[in-house]
Coordinates of C-alpha atoms in Angstrom, one line a residue:
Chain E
X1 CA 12.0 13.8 31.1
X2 CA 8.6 14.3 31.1
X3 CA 5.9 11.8 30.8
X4 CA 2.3 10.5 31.1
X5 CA 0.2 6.9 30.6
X6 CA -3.1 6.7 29.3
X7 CA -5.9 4.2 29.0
X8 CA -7.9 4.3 26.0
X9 CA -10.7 1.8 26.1
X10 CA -11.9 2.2 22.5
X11 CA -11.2 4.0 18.7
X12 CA -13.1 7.0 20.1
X13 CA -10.6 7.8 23.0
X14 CA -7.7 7.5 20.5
X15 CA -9.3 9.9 18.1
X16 CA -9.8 12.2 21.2
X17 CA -6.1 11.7 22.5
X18 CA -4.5 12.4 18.7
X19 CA -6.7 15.3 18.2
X20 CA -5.6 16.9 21.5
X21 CA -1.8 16.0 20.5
X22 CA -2.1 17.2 17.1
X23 CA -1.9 20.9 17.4
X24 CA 0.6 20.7 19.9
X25 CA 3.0 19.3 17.2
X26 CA 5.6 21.7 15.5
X27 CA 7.4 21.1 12.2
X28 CA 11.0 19.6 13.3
X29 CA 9.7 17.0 15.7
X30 CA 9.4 13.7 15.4
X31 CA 6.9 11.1 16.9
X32 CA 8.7 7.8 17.5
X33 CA 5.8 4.9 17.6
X34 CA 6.5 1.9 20.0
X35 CA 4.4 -1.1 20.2
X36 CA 3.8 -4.8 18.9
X37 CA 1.4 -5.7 15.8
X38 CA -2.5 -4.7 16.1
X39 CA -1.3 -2.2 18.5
X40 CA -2.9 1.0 17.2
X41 CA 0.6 3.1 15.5
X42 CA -1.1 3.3 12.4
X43 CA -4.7 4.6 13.4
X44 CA -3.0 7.1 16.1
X45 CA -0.4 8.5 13.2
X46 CA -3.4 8.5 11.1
X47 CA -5.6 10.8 13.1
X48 CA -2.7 12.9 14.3
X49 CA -2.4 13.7 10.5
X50 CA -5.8 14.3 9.6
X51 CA -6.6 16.5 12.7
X52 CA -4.0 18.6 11.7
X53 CA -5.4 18.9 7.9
X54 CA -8.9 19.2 9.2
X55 CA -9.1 23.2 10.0
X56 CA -7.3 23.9 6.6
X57 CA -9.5 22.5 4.0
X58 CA -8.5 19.3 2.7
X59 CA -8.4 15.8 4.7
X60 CA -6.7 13.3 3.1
X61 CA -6.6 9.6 3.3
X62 CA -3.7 8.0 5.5
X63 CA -3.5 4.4 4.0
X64 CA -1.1 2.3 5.7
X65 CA 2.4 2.9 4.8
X66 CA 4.1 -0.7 5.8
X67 CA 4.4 -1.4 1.9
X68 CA 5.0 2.3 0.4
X69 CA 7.2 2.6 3.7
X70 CA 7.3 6.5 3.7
X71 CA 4.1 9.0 2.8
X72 CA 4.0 12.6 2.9
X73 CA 1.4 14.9 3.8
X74 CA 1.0 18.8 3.8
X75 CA -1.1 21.3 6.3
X76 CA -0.7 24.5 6.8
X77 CA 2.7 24.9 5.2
X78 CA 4.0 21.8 7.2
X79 CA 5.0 18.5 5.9
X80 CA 4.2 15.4 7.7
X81 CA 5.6 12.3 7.3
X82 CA 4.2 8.7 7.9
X83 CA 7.1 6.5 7.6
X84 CA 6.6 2.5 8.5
X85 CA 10.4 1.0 8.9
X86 CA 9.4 -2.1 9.5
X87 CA 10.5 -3.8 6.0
X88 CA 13.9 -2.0 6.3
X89 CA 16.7 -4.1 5.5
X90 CA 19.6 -1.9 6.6
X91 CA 19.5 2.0 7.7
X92 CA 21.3 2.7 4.7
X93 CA 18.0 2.7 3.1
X94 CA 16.8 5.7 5.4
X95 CA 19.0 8.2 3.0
X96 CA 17.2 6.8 0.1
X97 CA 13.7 7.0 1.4
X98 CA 14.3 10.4 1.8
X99 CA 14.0 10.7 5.4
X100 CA 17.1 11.9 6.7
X101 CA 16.2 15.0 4.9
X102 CA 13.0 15.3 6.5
X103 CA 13.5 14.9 10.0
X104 CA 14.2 18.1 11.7
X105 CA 11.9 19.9 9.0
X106 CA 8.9 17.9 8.9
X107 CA 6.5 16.1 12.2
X108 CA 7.9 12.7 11.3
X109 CA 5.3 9.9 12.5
X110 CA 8.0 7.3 12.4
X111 CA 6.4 3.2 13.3
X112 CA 9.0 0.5 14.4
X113 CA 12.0 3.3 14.9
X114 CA 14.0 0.6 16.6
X115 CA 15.2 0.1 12.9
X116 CA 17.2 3.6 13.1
X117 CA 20.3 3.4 13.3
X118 CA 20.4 6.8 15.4
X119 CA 17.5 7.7 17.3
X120 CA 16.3 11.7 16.2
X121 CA 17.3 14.1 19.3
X122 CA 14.6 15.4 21.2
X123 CA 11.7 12.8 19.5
X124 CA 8.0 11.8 21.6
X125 CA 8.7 8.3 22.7
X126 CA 4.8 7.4 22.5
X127 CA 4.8 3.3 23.3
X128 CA 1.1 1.5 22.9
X129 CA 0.5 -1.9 24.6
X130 CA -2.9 -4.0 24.4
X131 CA -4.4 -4.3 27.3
X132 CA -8.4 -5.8 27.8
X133 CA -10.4 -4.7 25.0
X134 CA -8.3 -1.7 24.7
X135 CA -4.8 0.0 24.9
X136 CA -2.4 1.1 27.6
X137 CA -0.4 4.2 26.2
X138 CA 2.7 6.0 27.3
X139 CA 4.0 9.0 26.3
X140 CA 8.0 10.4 26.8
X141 CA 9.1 13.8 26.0
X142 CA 13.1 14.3 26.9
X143 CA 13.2 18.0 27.5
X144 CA 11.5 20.9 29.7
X145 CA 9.6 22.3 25.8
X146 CA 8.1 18.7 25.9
X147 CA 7.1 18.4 29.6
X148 CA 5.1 21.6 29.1
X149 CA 3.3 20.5 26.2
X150 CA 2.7 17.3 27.7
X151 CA 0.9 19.6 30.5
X152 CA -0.7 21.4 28.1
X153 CA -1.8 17.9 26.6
X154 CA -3.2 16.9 29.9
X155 CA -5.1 19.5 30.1
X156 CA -6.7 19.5 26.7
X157 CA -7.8 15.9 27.7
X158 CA -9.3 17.6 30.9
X159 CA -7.0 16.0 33.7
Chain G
X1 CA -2.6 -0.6 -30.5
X2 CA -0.2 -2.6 -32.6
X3 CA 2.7 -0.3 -32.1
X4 CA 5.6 -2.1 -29.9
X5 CA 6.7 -0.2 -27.0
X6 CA 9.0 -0.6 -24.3
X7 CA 7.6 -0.2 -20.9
X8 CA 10.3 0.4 -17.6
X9 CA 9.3 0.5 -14.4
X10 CA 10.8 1.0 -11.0
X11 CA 8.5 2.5 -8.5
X12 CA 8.6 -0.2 -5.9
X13 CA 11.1 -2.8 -4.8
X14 CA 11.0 -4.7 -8.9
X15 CA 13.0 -3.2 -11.6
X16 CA 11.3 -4.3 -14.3
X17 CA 11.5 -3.4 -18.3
X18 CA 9.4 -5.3 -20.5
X19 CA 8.8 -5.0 -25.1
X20 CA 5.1 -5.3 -25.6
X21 CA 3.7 -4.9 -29.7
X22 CA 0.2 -4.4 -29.6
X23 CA -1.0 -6.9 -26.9
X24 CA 1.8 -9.5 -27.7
X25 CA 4.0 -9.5 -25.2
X26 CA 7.4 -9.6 -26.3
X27 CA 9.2 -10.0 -23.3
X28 CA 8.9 -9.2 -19.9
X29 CA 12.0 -9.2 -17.0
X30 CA 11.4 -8.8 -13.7
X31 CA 14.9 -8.2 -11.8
X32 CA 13.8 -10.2 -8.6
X33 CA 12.5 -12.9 -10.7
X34 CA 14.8 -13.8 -13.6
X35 CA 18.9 -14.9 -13.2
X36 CA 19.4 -11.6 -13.9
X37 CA 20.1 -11.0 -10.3
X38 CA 22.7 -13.6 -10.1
X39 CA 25.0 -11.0 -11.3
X40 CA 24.2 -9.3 -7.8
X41 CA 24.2 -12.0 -5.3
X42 CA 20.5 -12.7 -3.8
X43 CA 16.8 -11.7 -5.0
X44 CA 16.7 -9.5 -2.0
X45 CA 14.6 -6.8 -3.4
X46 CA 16.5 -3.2 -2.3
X47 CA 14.6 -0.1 -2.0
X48 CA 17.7 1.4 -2.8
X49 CA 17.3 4.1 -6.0
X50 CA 21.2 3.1 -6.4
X51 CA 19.8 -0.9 -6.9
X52 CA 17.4 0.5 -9.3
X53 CA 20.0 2.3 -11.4
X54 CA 22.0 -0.6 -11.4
X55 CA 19.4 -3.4 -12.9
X56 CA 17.2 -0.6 -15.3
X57 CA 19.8 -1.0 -18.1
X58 CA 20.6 -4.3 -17.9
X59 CA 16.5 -5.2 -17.8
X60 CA 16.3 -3.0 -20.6
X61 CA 19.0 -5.0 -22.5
X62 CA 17.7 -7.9 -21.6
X63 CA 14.0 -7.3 -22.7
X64 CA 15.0 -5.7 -25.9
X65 CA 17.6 -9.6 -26.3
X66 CA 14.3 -11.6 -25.6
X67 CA 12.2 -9.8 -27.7
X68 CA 15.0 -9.7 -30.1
X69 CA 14.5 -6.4 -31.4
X70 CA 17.0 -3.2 -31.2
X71 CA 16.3 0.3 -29.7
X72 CA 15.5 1.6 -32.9
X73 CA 12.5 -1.1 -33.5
X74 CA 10.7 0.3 -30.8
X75 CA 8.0 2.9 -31.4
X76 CA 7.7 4.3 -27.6
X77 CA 9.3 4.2 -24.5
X78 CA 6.9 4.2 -21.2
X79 CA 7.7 4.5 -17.9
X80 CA 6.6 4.3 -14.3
X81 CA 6.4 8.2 -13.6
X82 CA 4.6 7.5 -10.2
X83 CA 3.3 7.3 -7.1
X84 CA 6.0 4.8 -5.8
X85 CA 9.3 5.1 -3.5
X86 CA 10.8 8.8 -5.0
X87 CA 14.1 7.4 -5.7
X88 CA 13.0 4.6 -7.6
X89 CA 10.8 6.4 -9.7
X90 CA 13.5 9.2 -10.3
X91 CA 15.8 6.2 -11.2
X92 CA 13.2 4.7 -13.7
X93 CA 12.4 8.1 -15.3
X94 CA 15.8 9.3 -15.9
X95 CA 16.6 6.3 -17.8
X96 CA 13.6 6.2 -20.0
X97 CA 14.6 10.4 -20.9
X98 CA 18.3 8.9 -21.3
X99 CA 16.6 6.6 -24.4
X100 CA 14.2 8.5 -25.8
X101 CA 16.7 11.5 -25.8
X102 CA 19.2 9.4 -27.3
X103 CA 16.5 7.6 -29.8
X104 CA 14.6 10.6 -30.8
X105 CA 11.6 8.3 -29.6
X106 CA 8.1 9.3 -27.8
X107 CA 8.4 9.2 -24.0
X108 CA 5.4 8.4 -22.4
X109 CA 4.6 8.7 -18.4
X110 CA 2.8 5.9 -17.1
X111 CA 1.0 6.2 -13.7
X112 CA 1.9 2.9 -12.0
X113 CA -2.1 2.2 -10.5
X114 CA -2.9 3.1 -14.2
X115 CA -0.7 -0.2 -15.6
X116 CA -2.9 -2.3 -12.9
X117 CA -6.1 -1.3 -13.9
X118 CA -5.6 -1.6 -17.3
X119 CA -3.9 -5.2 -17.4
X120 CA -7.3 -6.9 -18.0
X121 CA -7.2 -4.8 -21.5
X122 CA -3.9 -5.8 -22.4
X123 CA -4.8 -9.9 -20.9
X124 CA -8.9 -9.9 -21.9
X125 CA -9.2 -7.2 -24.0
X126 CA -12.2 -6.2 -21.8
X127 CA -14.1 -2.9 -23.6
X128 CA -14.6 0.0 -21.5
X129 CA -16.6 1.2 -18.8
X130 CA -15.4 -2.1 -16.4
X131 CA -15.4 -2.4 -12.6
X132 CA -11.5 -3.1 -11.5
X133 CA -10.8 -4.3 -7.8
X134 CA -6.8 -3.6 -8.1
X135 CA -5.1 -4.7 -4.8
X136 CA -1.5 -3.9 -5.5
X137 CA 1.5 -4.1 -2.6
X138 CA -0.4 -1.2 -0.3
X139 CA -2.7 -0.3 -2.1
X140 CA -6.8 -1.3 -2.7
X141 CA -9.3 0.3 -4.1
X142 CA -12.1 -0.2 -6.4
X143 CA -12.3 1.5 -10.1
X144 CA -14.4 2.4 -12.5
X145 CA -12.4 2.3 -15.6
X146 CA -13.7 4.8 -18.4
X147 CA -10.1 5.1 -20.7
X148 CA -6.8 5.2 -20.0
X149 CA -7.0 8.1 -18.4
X150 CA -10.6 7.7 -17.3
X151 CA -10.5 6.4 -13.4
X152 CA -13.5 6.8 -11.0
X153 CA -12.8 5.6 -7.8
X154 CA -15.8 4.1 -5.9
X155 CA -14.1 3.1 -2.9
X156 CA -11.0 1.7 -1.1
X157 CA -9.2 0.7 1.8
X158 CA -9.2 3.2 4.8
X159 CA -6.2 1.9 6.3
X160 CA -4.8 -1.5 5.5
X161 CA -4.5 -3.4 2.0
X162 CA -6.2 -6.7 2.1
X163 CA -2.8 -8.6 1.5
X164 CA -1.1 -6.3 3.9
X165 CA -3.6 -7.8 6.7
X166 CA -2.9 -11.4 5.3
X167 CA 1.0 -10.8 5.8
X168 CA 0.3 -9.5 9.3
X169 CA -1.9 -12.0 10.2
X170 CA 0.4 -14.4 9.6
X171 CA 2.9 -12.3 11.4
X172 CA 0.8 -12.2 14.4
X173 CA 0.1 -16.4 14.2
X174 CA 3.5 -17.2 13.6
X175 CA 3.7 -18.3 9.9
X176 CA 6.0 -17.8 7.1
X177 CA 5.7 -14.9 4.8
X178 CA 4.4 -14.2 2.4
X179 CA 1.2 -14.4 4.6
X180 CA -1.3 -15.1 1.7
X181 CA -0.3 -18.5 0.9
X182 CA 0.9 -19.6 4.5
X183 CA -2.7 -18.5 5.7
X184 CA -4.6 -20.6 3.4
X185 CA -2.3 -23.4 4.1
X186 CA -2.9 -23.4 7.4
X187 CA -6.6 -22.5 7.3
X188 CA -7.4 -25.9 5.0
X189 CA -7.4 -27.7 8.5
X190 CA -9.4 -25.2 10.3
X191 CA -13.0 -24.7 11.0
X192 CA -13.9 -21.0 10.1
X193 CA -17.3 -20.9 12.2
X194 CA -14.6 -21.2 15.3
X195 CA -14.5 -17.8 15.6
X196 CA -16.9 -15.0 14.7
X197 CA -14.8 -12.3 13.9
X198 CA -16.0 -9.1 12.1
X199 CA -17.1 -8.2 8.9
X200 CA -15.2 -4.3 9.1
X201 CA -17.6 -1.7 7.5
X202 CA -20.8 -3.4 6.3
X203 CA -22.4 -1.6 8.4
X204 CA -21.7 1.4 6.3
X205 CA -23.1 2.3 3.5
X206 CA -20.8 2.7 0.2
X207 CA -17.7 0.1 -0.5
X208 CA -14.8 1.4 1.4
X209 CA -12.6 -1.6 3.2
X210 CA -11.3 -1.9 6.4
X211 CA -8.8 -4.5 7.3
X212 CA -6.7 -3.0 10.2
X213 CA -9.8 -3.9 13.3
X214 CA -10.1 -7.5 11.6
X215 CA -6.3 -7.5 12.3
X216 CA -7.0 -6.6 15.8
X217 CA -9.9 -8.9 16.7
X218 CA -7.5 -11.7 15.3
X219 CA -4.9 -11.0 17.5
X220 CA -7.2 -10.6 20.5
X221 CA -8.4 -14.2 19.2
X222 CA -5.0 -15.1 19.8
X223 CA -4.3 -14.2 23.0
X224 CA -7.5 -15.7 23.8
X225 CA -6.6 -19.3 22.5
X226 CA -3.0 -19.5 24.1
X227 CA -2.8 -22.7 26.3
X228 CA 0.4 -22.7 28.6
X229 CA 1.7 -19.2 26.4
X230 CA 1.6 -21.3 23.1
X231 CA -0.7 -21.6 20.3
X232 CA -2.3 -24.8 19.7
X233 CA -2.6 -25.8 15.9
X234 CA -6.0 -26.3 15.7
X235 CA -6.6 -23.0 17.0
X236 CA -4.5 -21.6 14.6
X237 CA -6.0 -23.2 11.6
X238 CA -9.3 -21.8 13.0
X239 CA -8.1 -18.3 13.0
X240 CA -7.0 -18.4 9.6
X241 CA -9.5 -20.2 8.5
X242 CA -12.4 -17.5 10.1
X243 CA -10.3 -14.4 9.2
X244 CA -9.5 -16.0 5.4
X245 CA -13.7 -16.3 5.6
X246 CA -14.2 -13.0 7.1
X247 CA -11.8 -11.4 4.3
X248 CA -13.6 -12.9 1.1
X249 CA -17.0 -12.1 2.3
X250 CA -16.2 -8.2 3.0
X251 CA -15.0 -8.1 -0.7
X252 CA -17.2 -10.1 -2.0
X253 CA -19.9 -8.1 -0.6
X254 CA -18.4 -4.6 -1.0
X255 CA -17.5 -5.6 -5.0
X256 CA -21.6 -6.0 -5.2
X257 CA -22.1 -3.0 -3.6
X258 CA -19.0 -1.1 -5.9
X259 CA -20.8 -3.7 -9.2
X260 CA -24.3 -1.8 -8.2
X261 CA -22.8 1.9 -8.5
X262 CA -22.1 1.5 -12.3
X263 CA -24.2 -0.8 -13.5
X264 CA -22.6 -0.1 -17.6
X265 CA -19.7 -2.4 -16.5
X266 CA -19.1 -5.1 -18.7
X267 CA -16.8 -7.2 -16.6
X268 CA -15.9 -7.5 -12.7
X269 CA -11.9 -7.5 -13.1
X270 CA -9.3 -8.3 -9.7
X271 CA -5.7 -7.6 -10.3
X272 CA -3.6 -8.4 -7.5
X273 CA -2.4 -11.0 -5.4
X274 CA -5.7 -11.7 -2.9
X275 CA -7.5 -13.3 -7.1
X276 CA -4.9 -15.9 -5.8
X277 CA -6.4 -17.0 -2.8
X278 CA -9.1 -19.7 -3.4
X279 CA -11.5 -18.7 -0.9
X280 CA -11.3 -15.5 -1.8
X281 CA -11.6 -16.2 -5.8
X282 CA -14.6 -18.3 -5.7
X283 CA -16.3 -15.8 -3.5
X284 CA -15.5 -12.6 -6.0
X285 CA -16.4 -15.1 -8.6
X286 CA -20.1 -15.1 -7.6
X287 CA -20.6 -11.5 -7.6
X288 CA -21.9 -11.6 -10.5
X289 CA -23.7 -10.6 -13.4
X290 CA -21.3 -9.5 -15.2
X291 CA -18.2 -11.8 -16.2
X292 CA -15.6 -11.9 -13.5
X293 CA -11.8 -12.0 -14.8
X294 CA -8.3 -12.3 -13.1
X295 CA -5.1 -12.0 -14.9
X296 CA -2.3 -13.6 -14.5
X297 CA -0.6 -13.3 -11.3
X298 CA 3.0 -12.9 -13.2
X299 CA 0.9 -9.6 -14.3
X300 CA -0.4 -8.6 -11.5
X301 CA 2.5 -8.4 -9.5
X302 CA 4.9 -5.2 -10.6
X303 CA 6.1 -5.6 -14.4
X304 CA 7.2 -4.0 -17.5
X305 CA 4.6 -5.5 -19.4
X306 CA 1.6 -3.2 -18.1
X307 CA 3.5 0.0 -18.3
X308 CA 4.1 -1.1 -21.7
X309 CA 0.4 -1.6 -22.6
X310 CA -0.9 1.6 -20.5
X311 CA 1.9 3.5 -22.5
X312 CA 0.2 1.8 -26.0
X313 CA -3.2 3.0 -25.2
X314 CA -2.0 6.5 -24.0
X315 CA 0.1 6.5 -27.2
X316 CA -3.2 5.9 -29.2
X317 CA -4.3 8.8 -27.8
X318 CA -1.6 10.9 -28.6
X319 CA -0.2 11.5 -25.3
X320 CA 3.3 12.7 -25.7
X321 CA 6.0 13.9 -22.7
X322 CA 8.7 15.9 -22.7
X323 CA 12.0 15.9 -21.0
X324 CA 10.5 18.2 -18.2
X325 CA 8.3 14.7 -17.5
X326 CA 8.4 15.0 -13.7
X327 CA 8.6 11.5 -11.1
X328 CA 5.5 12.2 -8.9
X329 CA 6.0 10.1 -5.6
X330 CA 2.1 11.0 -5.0
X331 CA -0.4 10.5 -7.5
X332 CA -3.9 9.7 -7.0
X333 CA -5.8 7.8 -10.4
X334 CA -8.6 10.0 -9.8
X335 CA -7.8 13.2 -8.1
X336 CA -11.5 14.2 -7.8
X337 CA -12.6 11.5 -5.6
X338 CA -13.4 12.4 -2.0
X339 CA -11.4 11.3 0.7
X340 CA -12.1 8.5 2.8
X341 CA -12.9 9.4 6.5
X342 CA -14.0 7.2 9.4
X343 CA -12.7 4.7 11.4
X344 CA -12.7 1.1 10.8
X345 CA -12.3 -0.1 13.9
X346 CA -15.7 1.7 14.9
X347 CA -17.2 -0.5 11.7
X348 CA -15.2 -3.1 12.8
X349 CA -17.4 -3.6 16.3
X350 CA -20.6 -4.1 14.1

């Protein structure tokens, strides 16, 4: 277990933090986002996404997916999935939205995952808490691949 | 456009099939909204494709009874073909092949944004070019509408929908859901120069929205306000109030800005459920020049009846699918538009 907390103070040190966390993502893992309404899940999923697309042409837009509760993106070959479980009735309905299938071949950005029934082996625990005019992040790998990353993430934020 | 056509769609948590002959509307079921779902115990709306396959044929039956007309009266079937949930599009489209296979009818693929922005032709008969704020479930953008398979889109949302940020609001204060009514319940007895919260992206030039910093500054607003950990009730009317305020002047100002970039519209058109806020209405209502129209909300919200009509006009213009008509869960109205970059959180501090 492997982990490290964060202060971002504004938009700019999210974008910084997602951009650094980006590249380090393989197709297979997941991302499970933590944290109350207003928190920042959505904008950190949604740079994560488009700092992968950004060196291979095409950025796209990441609209919230609360309503649409799963959206799929593509770069470089890999999928990426935004998936918002909030709405979900029963995790029954995971099967049907498809995202069963996914995880373990896609980076799944999954918000609310405390509506799965079974937590994905080997997923990011990234949790995000307001705190002043910012947010407090922390951020959990479970395995020794994930603590040197994390490293590796640390030192692409330079510390 | 006086052929009669049955329109199915599915893409979302509605199944819906509605019979539309020319812009009479015939009938028009929603599953979540008629006794229909007595049959299945609750109006809980399912994202399950299996709920889908289960209510498409009996809405079908049932809008073909209420129109009182058979299969075989119908000139075209149209159907939801996408974006939406995959597996209630699949569901939708499958069905509308298993009819027109079995009819020898035209299928037709609707694109479900496409039925939006074109239910102010089927309602008002408005003429082409016109300028079309569709805020549907997630999504919100601003069109210019050029033909049924003419979309230019001006601007949008860069992260939430503007009745996603009411539902969250009203999440975040406590209230009921949905959030767009119990906000402007609440915000009748509040005072919406209480709080100066931000108008996200005016600073910027263009008419791309931003609701998810507005979100944030009304929670901080929140936290802010709490006496002894609980949130007094004039403090929540406030919020609402100044948030409901900050809401209908972004749009109102952006749909000036989206009115100025094609100045051949001939009408100002808002489909979705934010037209049914008052606030909000009488501020779009002032944009201006050019006349500002709403349609129903029973029309706004998912239906048959719109696929029906966008599947008339495509039919007029010979549009025709096949069987190898494919469910796309992703499917932009105009695919040329650029994407929308930026923060609004970083607009949102202006």
């Amino acid at each position: 277990m492997a982990s490290m907390t964060l202060y971002l103070p504004d938009p700019d040190a999210t974008d910084r933090l997602a951009t650094a966390l980006a590249p380090l993502l393989r197709a297979g893992d997941a991302v499970l986002l933590s944290g109350d309404l207003g928190a920042g899940k959505s904008h950190l999923a949604r740079r994560i996404i488009q700092s992968r697309q950004a060196p291979h042409g095409r950025v796209e837009d990441v609209p919230s997916p609360t309503y649409t509760l799963v959206q799929t993106y593509e770069a470089d070959g890999v999928e990426m999935i935004h998936a918002d479980l909030y709405r979900l009735a029963d995790p029954s309905e995971l099967a049907e939205l498809g995202l069963d299938d996914a995880l373990g071949q896609a980076i799944a950005l999954i918000e609310w995952p405390d509506r799965l029934d079974i937590s994905p082996a080997l997923a990011l625990d990234v949790t995000l808490t307001p705190e002043g005019e910012g947010r407090r992040i922390t951020i959990a790998g479970p395995d020794a691949a994930w603590a040197e990353r994390l490293s590796r993430l640390k030192g692409a934020l330079g510390g | 456009m006086n052929a009669t056509v049955l329109g199915i769609e599915s893409s979302c948590d509605d199944t819906a099939a509605a019979v539309l002959r020319g812009r009479c509307i015939l009938s028009n079921v929603v599953s979540s909204q008629t006794n229909l779902h007595a049959a299945f115990g609750g109006v809980v709306p399912e994202l399950a494709a299996r709920a889908h396959v289960e209510r498409l044929d009996l809405c079908v039956e049932e809008a073909l009874r209420r129109a009182r007309l058979t299969l075989m009266e119908i000139d075209a079937i149209a159907v939801t073909a996408g974006p939406g949930l995959i597996g209630g599009v699949m569901a939708g489209v499958m069905c509308a092949k298993g009819l027109a296979a079995a009819t020898g009818l035209p299928l037709i693929g609707v694109n479900h944004l496409a039925g939006h922005a074109l239910t102010p032709r089927l309602t008002d008969d408005v003429p082409y070019p016109y300028l079309m704020l569709l805020v549907s479930g997630g999504h919100c953008q601003f069109l210019r509408v050029d033909g049924p398979n003419g979309f230019a889109r001006l601007g949008g949302t860069i992260d939430d929908a503007p009745g996603e940020a009411f539902d969250k609001v009203a999440r975040l204060l406590g209230l009921d859901q949905p959030g767009g009514p119990a906000v402007e319940r609440t915000a009748r007895d509040g005072d919406a120069g209480a709080f100066a919260f931000p108008r996200p992206l005016l600073d910027r030039a263009g008419c791309d929205l931003s609701f998810s910093g507005l979100k944030t500054a009304v929670l901080r607003a929140r936290d802010l306000s709490l006496v002894d950990g609980a949130l007094p009730r004039s403090a929540r009317a406030d919020i609402c109030a100044a948030f409901q305020e900050a809401v209908a002047a972004t749009l109102a100002e952006k749909s000036r800005r989206a009115l100025a970039l094609c100045p051949e519209a001939t009408a100002f058109a808002v489909a979705g459920g934010v037209a049914a806020n008052a606030a909000i209405r009488t501020a779009l209502e002032a944009v201006g020049p050019v006349p500002f129209l709403a349609p129903p909300l029973a029309l706004c919200t998912d239906n048959g009846a719109m696929i029906a009509w966008a599947g008339s006009e495509l039919l007029a213009m010979g549009q025709r699918d096949g069987m190898d008509l494919a469910p796309r869960p992703r499917w932009p109205l105009d695919p040329d538009a650029a994407p929308m970059l930026g923060s609004g959180r970083k607009g949102a501090k202006a």
